[in-house]
Short mmCIF file of the C-alpha atoms (twelve columns), coordinates in Angstrom:
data_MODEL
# 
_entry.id   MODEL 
# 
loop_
_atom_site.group_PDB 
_atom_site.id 
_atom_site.type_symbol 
_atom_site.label_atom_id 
_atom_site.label_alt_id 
_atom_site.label_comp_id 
_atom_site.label_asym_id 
_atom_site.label_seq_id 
_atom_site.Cartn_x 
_atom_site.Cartn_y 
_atom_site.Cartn_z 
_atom_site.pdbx_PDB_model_num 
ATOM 1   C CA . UNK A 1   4.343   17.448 38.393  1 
ATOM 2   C CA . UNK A 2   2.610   20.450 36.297  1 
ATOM 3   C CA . UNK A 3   4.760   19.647 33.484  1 
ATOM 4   C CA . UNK A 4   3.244   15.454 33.411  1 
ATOM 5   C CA . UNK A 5   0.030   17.201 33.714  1 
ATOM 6   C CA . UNK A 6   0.158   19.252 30.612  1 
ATOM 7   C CA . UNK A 7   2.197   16.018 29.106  1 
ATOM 8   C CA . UNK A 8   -0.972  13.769 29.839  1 
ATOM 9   C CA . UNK A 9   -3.198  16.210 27.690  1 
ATOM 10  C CA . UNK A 10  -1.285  16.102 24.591  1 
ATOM 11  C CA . UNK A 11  -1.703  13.911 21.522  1 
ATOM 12  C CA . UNK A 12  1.811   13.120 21.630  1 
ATOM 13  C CA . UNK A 13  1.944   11.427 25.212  1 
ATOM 14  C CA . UNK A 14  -1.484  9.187  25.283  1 
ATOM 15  C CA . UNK A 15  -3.124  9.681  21.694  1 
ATOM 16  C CA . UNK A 16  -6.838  8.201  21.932  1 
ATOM 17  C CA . UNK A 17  -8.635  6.701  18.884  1 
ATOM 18  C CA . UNK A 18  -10.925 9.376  18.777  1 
ATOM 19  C CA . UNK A 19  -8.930  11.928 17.995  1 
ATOM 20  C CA . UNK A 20  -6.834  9.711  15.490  1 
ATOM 21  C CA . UNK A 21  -9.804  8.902  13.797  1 
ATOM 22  C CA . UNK A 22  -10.407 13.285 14.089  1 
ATOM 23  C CA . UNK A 23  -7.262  13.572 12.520  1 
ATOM 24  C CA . UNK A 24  -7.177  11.135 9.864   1 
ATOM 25  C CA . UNK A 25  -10.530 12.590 8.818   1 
ATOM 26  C CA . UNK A 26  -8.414  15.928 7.408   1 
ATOM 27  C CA . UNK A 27  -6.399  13.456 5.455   1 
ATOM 28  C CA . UNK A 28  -9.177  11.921 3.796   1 
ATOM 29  C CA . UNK A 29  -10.872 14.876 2.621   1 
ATOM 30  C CA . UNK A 30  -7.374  16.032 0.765   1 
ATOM 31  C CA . UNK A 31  -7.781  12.037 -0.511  1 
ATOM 32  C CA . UNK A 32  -11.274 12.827 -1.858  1 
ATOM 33  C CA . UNK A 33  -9.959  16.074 -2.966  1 
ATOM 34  C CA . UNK A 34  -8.039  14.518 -4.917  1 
ATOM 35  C CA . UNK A 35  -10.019 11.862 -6.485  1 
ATOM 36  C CA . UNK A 36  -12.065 14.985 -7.463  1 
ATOM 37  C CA . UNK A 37  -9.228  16.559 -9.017  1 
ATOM 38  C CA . UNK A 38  -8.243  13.991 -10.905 1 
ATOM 39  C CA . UNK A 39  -5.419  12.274 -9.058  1 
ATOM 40  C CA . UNK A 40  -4.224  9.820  -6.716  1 
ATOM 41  C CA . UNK A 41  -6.427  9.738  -3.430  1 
ATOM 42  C CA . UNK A 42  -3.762  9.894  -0.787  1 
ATOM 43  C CA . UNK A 43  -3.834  12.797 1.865   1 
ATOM 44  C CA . UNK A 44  -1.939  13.866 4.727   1 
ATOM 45  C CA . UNK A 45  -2.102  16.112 7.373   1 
ATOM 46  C CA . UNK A 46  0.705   17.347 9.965   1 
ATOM 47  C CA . UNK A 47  0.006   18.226 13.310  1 
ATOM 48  C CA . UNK A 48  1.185   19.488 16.626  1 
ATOM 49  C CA . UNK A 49  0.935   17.138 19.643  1 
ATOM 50  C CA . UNK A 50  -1.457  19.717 20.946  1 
ATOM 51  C CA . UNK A 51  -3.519  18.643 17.872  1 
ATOM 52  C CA . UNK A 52  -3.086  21.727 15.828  1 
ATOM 53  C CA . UNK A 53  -3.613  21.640 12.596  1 
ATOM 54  C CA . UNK A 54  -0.375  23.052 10.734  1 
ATOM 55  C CA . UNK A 55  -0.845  21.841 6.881   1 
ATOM 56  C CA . UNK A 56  -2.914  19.493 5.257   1 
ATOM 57  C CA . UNK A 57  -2.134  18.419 1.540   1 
ATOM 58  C CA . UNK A 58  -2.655  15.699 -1.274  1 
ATOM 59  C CA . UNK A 59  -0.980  13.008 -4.095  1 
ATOM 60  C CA . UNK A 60  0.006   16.106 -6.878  1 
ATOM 61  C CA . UNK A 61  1.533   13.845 -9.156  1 
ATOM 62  C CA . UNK A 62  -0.879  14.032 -12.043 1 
ATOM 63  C CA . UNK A 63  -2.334  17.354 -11.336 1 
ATOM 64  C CA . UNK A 64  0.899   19.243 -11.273 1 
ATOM 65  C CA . UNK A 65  2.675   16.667 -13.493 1 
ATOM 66  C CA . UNK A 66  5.432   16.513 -10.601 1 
ATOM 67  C CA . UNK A 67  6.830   13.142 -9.224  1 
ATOM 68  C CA . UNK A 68  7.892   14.265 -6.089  1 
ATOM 69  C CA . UNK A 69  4.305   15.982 -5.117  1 
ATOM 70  C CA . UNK A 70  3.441   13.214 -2.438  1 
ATOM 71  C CA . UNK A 71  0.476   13.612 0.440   1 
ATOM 72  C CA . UNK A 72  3.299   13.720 3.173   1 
ATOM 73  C CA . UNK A 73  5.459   16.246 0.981   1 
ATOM 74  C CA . UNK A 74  2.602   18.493 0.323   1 
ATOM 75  C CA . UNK A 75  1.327   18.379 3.710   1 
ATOM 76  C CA . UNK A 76  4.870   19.487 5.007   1 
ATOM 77  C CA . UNK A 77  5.272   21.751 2.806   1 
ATOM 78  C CA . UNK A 78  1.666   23.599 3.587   1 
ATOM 79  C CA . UNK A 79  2.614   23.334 7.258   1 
ATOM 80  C CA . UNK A 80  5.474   25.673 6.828   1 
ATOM 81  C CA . UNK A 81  8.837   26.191 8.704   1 
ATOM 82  C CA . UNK A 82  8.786   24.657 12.154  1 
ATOM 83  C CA . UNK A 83  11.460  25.100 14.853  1 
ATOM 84  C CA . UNK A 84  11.243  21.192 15.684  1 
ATOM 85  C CA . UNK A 85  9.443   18.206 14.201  1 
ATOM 86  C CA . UNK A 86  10.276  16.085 17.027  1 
ATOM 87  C CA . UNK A 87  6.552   16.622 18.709  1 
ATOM 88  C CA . UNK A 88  4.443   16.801 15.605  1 
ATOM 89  C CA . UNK A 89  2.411   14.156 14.257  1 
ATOM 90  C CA . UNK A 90  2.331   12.976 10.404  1 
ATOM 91  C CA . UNK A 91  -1.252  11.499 9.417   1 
ATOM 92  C CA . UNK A 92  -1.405  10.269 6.034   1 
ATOM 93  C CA . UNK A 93  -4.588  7.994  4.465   1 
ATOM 94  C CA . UNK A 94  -1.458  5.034  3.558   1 
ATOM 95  C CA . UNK A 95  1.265   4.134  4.950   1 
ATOM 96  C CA . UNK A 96  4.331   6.722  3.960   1 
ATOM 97  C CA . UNK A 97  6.782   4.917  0.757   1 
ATOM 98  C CA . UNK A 98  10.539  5.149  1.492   1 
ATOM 99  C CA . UNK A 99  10.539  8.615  -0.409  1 
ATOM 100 C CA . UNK A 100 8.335   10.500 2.500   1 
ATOM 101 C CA . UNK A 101 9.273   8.027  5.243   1 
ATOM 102 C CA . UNK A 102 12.572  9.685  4.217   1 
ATOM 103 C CA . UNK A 103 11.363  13.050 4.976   1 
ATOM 104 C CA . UNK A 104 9.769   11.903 7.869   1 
ATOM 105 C CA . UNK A 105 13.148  10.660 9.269   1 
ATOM 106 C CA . UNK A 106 15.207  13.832 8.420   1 
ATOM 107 C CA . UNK A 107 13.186  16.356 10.477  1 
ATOM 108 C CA . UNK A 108 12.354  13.764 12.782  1 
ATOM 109 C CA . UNK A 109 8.814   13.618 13.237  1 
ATOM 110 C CA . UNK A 110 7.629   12.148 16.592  1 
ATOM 111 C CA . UNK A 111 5.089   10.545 15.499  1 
ATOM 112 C CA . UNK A 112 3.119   9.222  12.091  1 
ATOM 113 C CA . UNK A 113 -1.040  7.918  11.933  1 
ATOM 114 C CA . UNK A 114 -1.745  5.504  8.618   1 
ATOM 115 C CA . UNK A 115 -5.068  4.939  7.471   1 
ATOM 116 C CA . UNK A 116 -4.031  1.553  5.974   1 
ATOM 117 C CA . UNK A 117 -1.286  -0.075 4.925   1 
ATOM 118 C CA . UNK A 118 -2.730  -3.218 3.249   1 
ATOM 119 C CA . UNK A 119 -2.475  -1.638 -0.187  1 
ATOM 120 C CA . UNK A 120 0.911   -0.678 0.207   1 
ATOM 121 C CA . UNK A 121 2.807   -1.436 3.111   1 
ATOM 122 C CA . UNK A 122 5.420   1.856  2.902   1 
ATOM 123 C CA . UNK A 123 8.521   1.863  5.319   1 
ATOM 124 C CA . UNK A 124 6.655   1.498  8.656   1 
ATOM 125 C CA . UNK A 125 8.530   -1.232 10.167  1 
ATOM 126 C CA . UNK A 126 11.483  1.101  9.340   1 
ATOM 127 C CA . UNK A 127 10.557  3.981  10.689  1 
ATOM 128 C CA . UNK A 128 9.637   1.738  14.283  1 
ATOM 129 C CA . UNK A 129 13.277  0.948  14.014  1 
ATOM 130 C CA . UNK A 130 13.985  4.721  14.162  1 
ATOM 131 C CA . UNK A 131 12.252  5.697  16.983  1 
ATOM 132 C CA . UNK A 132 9.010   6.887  15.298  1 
ATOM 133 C CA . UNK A 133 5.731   5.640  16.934  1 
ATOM 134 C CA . UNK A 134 3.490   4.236  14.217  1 
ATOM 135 C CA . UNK A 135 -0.040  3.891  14.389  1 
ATOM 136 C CA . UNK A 136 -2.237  1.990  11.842  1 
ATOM 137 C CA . UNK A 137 -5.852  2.353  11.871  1 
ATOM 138 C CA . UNK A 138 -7.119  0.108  9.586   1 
ATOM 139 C CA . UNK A 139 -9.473  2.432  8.156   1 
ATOM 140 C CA . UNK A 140 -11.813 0.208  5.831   1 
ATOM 141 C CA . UNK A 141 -12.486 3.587  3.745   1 
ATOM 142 C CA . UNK A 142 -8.754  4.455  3.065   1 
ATOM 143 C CA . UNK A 143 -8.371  1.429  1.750   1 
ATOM 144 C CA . UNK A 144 -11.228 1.228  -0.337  1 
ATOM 145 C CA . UNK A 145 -10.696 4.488  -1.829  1 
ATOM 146 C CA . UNK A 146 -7.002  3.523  -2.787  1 
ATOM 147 C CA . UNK A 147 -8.194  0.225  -4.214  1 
ATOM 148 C CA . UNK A 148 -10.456 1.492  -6.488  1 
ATOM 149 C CA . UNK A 149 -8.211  3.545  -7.880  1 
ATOM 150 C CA . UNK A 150 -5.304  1.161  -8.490  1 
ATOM 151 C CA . UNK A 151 -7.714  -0.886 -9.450  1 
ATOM 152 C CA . UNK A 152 -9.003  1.556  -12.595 1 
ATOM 153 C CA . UNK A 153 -5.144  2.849  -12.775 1 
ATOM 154 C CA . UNK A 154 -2.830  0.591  -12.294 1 
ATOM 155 C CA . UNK A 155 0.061   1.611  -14.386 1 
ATOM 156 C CA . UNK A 156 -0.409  5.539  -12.814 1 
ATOM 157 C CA . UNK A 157 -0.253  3.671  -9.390  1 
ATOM 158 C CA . UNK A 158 2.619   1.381  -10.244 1 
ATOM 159 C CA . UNK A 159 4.889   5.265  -11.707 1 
ATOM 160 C CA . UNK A 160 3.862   6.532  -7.806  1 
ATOM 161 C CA . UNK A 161 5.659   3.970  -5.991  1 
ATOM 162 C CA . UNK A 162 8.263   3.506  -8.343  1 
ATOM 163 C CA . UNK A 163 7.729   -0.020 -10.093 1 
# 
């Protein structure tokens, strides 16, 4: 019974809106970050299902000039080496493209938190098909913030998802 009692705490087991909201909050500052900066305003954030924060990161793509520099990627990559995935949490500001839901997949991350998916709608469907609980949260600012950009640069927004 101790063990369903410390189960019951963690994100991972019974994750409330409040503290997806909490976490998608980290995302959306590296998305403003990277407004700021210049780029694409995606963000990400990985977490433990005890809701530590592990790496945080943002859409590169422009600033470093590298394709492959995605909110999910960076966010992984800032998190460092991990013993397992299988319990951590992936919160990005948009729903993860086949590229990251790809990454997603290989280390087998429990469990990924989308701000929106109306702009894009990634590889979530997909990634429910492999075991990985999905939660969309609709967020009204994600979405805004990603619209406006496409919106001013389309043709840098159609080179991120590949069109």
């Amino acid at each position: 019974m101790p063990d369903r009692e410390r189960e019951r705490k963690t994100i991972g087991s019974d994750p409330s809106r409040e503290t997806l909201d909490a976490m998608l909050e980290t995302a959306l500052g590296e998305a403003r970050l990277s407004l700021r900066e210049g780029g694409i305003p995606i963000g990400a954030a990985l977490y433990s299902d005890q809701g530590e924060l592990l790496g945080r990161g943002h859409n590169r793509r422009v600033q470093d000039g590298d394709p492959s520099m995605h909110a999910e990627t960076n966010a992984f990559r800032n998190a460092g080496r991990q013993t397992s995935y299988r319990d951590k949490i992936m919160v990005t500001t948009l729903a993860p493209c086949w590229y990251c839901s790809g990454l997603i997949y290989q280390f087998r991350i429990g469990t990924v938190v989308a701000g929106e998916d109306k702009n894009f709608p990634g590889a979530l469907d997909w990634l429910r098909e492999k075991g990985v609980r999905v939660f969309v949260l609709d967020s009204k600012e994600c979405e805004d913030l990603l619209a406006a950009y496409i919106a001013a640069n389309p043709s840098v927004w159609q080179e991120d998802i590949g069109e």
